């Protein structure tokens, strides 16, 4: 005589591992078929049924035997599919703005890199070399007094060199436009 699905479910709810395994072997394909029809995706259906199977031992304690086990399990699969869809929708809504933000961030990085590359190339052609040295030190964050001390010139000379360097770099930039 074959044990009914309902009896297997009640035994599994009591902790009978063999009953649980026998129940799963009977209903797994039907749960997967339903999950596949709900999701339309094999991998998604497999994940969904695995999640249901993992939660099933705890859920079996709530099975009263009033309905057929398959009806009860189908309800669990449908609810799990709905929950998964809701979570995906929530994550998609939350992530939708990130794509635009990331595109803008990368564009800003590229633009900053282009400016840095242009400045480096322009500085390589800056003459006399004293202008380049002065500009490099100021761009390193040193103030005019510190640069003057390093280069052994007056602070006024550093200010003049910076003014000349800016004029030459501006002229180079305008020549490119």
Short mmCIF file of C-alpha atoms in Angstrom, two decimals, residues 134-144 146-147:
data_model
loop_
_atom_site.label_atom_id
_atom_site.label_comp_id
_atom_site.label_asym_id
_atom_site.label_seq_id
_atom_site.Cartn_x
_atom_site.Cartn_y
_atom_site.Cartn_z
CA UNK A 134 57.80 76.51 -10.80
CA UNK A 135 54.43 75.27 -12.08
CA UNK A 136 55.15 71.68 -10.98
CA UNK A 137 56.04 72.76 -7.47
CA UNK A 138 52.97 74.98 -7.14
CA UNK A 139 50.76 72.16 -8.44
CA UNK A 140 52.30 69.95 -5.76
CA UNK A 141 50.58 72.23 -3.25
CA UNK A 142 53.52 74.36 -2.16
CA UNK A 143 52.98 78.07 -1.61
CA UNK A 144 55.04 80.71 -3.41
CA UNK A 146 58.18 77.54 -0.24
CA UNK A 147 58.79 77.32 -4.00
#
